[in-house]
GROMACS .gro file of C-alpha atoms in nm:
model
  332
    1UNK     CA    1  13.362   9.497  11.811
    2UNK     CA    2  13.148   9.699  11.530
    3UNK     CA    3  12.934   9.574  11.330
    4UNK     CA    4  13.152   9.516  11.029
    5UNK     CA    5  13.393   9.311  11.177
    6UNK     CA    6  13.087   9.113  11.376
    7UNK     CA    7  12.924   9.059  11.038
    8UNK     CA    8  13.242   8.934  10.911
    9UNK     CA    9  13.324   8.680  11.171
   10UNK     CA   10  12.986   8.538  11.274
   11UNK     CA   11  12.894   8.558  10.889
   12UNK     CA   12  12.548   8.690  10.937
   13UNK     CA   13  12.499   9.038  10.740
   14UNK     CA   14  12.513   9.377  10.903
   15UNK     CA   15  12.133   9.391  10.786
   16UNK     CA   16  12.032   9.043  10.947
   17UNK     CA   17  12.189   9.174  11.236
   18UNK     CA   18  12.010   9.492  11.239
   19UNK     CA   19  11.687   9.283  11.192
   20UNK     CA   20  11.776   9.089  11.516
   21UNK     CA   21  11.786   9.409  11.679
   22UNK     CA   22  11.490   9.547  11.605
   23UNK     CA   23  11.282   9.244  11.724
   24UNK     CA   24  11.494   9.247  12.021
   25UNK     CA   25  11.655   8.891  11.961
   26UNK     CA   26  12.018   9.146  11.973
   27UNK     CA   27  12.092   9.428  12.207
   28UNK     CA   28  12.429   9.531  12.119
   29UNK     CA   29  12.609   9.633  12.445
   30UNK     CA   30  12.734   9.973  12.407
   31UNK     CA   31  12.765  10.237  12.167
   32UNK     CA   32  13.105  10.405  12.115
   33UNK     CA   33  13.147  10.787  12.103
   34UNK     CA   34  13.018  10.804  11.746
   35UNK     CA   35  12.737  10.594  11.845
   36UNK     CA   36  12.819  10.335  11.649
   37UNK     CA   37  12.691   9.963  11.825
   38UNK     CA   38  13.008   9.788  11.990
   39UNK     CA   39  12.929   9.389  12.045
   40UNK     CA   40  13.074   9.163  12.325
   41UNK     CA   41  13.175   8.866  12.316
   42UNK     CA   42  12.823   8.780  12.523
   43UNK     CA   43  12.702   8.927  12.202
   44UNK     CA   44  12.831   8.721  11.934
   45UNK     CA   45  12.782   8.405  12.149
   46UNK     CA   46  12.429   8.533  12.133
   47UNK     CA   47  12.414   8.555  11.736
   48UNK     CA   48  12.558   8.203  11.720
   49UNK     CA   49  12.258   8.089  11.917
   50UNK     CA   50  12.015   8.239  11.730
   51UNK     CA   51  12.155   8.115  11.406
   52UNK     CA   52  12.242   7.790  11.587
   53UNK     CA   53  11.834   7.801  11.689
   54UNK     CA   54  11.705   7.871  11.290
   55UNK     CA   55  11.942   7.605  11.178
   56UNK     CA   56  11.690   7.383  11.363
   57UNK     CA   57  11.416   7.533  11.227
   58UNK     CA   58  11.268   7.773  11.437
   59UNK     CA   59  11.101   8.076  11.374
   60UNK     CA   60  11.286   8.409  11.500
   61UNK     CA   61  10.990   8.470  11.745
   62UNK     CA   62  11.024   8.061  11.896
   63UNK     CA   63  11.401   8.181  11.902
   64UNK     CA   64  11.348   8.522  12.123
   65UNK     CA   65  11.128   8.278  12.375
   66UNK     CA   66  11.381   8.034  12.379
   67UNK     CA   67  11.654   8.257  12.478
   68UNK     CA   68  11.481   8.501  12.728
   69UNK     CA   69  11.162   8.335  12.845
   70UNK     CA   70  11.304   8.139  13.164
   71UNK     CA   71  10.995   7.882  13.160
   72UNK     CA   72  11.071   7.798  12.790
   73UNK     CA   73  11.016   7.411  12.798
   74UNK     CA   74  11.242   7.252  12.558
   75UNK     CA   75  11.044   6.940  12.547
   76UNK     CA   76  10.763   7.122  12.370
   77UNK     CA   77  10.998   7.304  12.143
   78UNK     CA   78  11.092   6.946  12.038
   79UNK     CA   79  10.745   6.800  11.980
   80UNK     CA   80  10.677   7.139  11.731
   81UNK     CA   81  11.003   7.092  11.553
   82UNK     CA   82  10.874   6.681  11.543
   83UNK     CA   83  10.576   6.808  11.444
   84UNK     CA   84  10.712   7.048  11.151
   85UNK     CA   85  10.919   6.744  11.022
   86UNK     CA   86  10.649   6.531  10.997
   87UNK     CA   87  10.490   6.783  10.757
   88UNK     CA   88  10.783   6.800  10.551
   89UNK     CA   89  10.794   6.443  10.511
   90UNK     CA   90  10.423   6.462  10.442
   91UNK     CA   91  10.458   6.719  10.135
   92UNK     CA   92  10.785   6.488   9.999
   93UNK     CA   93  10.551   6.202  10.021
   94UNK     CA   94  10.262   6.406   9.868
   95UNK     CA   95  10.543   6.465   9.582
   96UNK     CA   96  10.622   6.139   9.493
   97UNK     CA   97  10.274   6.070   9.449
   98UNK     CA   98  10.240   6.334   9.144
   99UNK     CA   99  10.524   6.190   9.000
  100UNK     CA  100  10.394   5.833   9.036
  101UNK     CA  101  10.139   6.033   8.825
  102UNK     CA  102  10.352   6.150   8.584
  103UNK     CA  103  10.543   5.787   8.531
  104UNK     CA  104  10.167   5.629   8.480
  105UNK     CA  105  10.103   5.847   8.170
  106UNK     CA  106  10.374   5.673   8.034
  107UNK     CA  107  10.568   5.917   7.911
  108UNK     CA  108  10.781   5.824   7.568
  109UNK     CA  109  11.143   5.836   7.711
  110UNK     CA  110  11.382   5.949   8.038
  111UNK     CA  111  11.422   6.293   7.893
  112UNK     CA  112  11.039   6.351   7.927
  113UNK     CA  113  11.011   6.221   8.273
  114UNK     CA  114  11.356   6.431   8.367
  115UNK     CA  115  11.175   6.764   8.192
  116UNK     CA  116  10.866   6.714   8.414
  117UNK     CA  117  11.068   6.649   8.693
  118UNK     CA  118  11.317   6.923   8.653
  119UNK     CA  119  10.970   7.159   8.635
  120UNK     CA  120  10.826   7.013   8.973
  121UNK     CA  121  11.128   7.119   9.122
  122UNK     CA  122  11.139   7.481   8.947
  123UNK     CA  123  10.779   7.506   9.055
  124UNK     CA  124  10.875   7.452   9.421
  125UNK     CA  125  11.209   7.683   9.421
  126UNK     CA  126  11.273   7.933   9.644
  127UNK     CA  127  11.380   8.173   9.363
  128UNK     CA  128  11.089   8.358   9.225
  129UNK     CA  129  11.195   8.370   8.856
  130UNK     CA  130  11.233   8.022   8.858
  131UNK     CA  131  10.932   7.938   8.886
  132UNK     CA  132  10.801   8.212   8.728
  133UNK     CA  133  10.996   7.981   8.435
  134UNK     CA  134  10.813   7.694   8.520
  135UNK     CA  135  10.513   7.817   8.494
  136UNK     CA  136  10.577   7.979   8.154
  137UNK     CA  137  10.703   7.621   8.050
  138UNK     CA  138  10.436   7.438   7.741
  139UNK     CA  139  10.146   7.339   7.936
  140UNK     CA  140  10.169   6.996   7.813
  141UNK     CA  141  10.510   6.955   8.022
  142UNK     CA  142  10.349   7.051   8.380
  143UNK     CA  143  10.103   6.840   8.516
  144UNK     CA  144   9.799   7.022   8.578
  145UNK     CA  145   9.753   6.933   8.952
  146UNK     CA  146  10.147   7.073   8.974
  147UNK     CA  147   9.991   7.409   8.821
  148UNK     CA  148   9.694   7.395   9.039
  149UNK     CA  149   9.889   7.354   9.364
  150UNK     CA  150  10.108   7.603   9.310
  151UNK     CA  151   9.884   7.911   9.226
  152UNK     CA  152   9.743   7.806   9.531
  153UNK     CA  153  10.045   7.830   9.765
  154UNK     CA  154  10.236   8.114   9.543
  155UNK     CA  155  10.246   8.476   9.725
  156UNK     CA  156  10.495   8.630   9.462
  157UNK     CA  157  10.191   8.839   9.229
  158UNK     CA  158  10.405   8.767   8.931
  159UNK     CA  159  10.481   8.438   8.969
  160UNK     CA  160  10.083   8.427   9.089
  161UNK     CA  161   9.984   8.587   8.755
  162UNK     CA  162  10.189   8.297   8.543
  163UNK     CA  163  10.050   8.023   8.741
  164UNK     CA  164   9.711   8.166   8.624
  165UNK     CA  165   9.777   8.218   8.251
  166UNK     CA  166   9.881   7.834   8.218
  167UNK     CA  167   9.621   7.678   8.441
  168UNK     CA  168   9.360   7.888   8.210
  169UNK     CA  169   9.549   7.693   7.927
  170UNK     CA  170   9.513   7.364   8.060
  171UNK     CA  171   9.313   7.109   7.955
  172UNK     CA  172   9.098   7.001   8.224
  173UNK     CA  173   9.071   6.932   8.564
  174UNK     CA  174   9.218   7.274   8.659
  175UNK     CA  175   8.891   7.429   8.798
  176UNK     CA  176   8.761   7.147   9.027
  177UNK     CA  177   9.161   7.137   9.165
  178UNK     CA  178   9.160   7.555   9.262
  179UNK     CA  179   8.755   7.512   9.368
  180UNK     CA  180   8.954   7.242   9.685
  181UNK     CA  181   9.159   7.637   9.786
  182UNK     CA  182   8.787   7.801   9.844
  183UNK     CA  183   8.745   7.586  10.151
  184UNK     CA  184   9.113   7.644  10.242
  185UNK     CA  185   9.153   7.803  10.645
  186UNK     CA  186   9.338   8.060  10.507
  187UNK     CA  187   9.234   8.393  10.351
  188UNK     CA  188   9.495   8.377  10.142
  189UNK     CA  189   9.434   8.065   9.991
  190UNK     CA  190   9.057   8.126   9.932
  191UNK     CA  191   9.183   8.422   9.771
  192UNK     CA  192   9.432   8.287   9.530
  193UNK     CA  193   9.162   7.957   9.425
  194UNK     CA  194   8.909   8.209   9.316
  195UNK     CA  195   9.099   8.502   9.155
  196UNK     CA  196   9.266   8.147   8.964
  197UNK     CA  197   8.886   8.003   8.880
  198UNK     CA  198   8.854   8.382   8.808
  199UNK     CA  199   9.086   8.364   8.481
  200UNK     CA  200   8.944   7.987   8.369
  201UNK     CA  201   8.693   7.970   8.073
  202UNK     CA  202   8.465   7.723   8.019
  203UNK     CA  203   8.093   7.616   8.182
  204UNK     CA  204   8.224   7.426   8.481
  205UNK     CA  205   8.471   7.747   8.592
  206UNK     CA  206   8.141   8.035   8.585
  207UNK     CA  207   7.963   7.709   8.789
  208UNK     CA  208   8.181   7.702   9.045
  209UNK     CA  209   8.220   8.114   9.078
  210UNK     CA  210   7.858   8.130   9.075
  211UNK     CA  211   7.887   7.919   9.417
  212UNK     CA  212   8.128   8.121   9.537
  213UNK     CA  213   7.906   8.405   9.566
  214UNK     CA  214   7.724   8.227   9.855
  215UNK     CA  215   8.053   8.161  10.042
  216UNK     CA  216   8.148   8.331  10.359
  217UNK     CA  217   8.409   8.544  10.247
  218UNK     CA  218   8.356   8.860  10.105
  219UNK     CA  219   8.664   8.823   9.957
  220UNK     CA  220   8.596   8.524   9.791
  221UNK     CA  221   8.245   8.652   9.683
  222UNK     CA  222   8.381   8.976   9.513
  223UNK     CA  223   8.642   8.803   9.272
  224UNK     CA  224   8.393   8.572   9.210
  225UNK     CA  225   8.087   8.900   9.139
  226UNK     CA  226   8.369   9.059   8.920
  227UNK     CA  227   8.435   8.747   8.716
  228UNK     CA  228   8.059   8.663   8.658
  229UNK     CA  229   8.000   9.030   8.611
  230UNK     CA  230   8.257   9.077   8.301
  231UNK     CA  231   8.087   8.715   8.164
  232UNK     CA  232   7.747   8.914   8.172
  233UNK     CA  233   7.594   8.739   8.487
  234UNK     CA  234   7.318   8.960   8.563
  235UNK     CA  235   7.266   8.783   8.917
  236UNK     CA  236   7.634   8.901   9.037
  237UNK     CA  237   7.426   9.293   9.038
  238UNK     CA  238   7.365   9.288   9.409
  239UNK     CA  239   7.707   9.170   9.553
  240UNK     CA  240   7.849   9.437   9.306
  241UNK     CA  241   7.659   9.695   9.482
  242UNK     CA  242   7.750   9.581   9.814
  243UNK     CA  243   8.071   9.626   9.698
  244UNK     CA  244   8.048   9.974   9.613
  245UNK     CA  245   7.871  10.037   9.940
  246UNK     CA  246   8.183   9.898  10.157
  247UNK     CA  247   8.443  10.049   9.968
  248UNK     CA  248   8.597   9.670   9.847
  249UNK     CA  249   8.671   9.702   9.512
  250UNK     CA  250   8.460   9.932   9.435
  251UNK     CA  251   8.573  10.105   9.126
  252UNK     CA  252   8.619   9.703   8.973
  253UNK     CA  253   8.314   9.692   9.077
  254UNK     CA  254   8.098   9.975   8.959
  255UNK     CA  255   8.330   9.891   8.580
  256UNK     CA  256   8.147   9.551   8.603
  257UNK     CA  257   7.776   9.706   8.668
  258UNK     CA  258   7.861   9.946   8.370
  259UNK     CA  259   7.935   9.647   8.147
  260UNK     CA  260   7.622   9.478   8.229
  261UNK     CA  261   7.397   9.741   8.167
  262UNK     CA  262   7.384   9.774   7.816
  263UNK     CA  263   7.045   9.833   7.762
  264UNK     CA  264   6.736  10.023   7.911
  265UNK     CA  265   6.619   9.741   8.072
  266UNK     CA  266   6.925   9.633   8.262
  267UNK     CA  267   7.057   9.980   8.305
  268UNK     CA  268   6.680  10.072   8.532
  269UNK     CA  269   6.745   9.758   8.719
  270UNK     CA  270   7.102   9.842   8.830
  271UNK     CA  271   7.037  10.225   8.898
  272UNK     CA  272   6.733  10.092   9.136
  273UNK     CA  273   7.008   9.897   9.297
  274UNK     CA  274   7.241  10.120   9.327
  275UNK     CA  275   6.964  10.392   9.442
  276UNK     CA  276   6.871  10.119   9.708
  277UNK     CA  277   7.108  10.207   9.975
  278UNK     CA  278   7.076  10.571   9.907
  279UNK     CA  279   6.729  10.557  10.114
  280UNK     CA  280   6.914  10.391  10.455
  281UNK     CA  281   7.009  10.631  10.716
  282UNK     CA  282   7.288  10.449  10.766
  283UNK     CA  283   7.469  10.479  10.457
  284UNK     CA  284   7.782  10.701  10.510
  285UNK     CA  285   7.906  10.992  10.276
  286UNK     CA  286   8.169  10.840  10.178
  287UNK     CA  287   7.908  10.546  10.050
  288UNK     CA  288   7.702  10.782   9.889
  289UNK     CA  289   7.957  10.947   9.674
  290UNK     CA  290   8.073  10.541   9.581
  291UNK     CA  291   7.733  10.499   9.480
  292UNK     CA  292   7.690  10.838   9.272
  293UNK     CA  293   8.071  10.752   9.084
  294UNK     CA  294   7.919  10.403   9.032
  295UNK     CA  295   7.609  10.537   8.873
  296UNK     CA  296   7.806  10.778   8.648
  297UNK     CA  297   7.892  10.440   8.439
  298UNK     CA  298   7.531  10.360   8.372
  299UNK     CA  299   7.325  10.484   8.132
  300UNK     CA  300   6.984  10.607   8.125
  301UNK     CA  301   6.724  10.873   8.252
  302UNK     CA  302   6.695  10.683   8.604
  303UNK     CA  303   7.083  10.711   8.651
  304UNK     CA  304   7.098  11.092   8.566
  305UNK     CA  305   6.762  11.155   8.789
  306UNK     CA  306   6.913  10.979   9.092
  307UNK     CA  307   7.236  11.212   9.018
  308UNK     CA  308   6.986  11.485   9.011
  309UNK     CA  309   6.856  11.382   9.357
  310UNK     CA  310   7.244  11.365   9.481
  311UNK     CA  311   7.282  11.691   9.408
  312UNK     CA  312   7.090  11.791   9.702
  313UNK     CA  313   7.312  11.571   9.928
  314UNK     CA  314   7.369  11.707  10.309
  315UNK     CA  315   7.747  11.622  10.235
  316UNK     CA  316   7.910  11.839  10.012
  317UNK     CA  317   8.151  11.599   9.876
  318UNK     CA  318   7.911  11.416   9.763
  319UNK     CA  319   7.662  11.707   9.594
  320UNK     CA  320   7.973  11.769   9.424
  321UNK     CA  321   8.036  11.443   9.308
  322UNK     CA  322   7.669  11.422   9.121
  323UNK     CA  323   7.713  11.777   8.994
  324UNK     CA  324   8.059  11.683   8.843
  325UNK     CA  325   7.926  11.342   8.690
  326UNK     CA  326   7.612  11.505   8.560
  327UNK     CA  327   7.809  11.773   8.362
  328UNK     CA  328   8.011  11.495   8.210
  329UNK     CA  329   7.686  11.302   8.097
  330UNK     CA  330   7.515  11.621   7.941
  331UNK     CA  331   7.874  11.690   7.798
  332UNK     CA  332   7.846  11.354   7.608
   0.00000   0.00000   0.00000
């Protein structure tokens, strides 16, 4: 049987199928003369097991150990799945509580409560554009923690972008409910609280992105130098550098030092920081010329001198780098 007609029957797409294949859950068992895959009936019982298996829940790789790893113990593949319902029942529960929050603020009639409710479920939808809706919706309709929550579980950048123009619309409360996703396990989280603090105005937002340059992740610490930088946080200087110097970021980064030096004063301090690492053996070429297109941005006779000194570089990348830069600056 080709694939087609396999497709057809079983109802799983020729691309799923495919998929299955290439992760080895499916090995098709022949090929005819025009190399197309031919399927057995071993075959298709095989696809009904695997969908049979994510039915349940599993993940494709828990599948592929089910069916081919002969000390597979189905006991433990019951506790997980236990174990995964558990947590679903946990996040319903977790649910009910916002909207217990939502009935307390005593909303004025049904069609209130049903809008806010109709939202909460947009917000959680599988469908991207839906809650890219949701987020979009007036502010005063989605509870804030709602907002909060979701920019820090969303993974779709536009949807992520949406959730971050309404929280920085919100009232309050929205900052110390993203500053909870900086001590998150995940990377991803961290990520998504502070680039969301990132976008907030107000005192208690730069407070709690001034913290975050102290926290463990670089990550973490850069969005938060970037944001503090563009608010004209002189202190953010020396994570910005260290930025430049590892390559994160770095041409956010060396925009941020140009905004904050603007004048003599603060331009001397940043060039001596950016000059710094120019001094360490162990600063690669490819750092150096980061550090010479950083210092193109900032004005002043220490910047150009330090370009001057570039120009003598032992890499030639980089001596062409400062040479370049320095043309522009006596150009302007």
């Amino acid at each position: 049987m080709l694939i087609g007609e396999v497709a057809r029957r079983s109802g799983v797409s020729a691309r799923m199928l495919r998929h299955y294949e290439s992760l080895g859950l499916l090995r098709p068992s022949g090929r005819t003369g025009s190399g197309y895959r031919e399927y057995s009936g071993a075959d298709i019982q095989r696809i009904f097991h695997v969908e049979s298996l994510r039915a349940m829940g599993l993940s494709l790789r828990e599948i592929g150990r089910a069916l081919d790893d002969p000390g597979f113990t189905p006991s433990a593949l019951v506790d997980d799945l236990i174990r995964r319902t558990r947590e679903r029942i946990a996040a319903e529960t977790e649910l009910l509580t916002r909207l217990r929050r939502v009935q307390a603020t005593d909303p004025a009639g049904w069609e209130d409560v049903l809008q806010v409710v109709t939202l909460l479920g947009a917000l959680g939808s599988k469908n991207a554009d839906a809650r890219q809706r949701a987020a979009l919706a007036p502010v005063a309709e989605v509870p804030v923690e709602a907002l909060a929550e979701a920019a820090l579980g969303e993974s779709d950048p536009n949807v992520a972008g949406a959730l971050r123009w309404a929280l920085a619309r919100t009232g309050g409360g929205g900052p110390a409910l993203l500053a909870r996703g900086l001590g998150s396990p995940e990377a991803a989280v961290r990520e998504r609280a502070v680039r969301s603090l990132a976008e907030m105005p107000g005192g208690e937002a730069t407070a709690l992105l001034r913290d975050a340059l102290a926290h463990p992740d670089a990550v973490v610490r850069g969005h938060a130098a970037l944001a503090l930088g563009t608010r004209g946080e002189a202190d953010v200087v020396p994570e910005l550098v260290d930025m430049v110097v590892a390559g994160r970021n770095d041409t956010d980064a060396a925009d941020a030092l140009s905004v904050l030096a603007g004048d003599e004063a603060a331009a001397d301090r940043i060039t001596a920081a950016l000059v710094a690492p120019l001094a360490h053996d162990t600063t690669s070429a490819s750092a150096r010329g980061r550090l010479a297109q950083a210092l193109a941005g900032v004005p002043g006779a220490a910047a150009s001198r330090a370009l001057g000194e570039l120009l003598a570089d032992a890499d030639r990348a980089v001596a062409l780098t400062a040479a370049y830069v320095l043309r522009l600056r006596d150009a302007g």
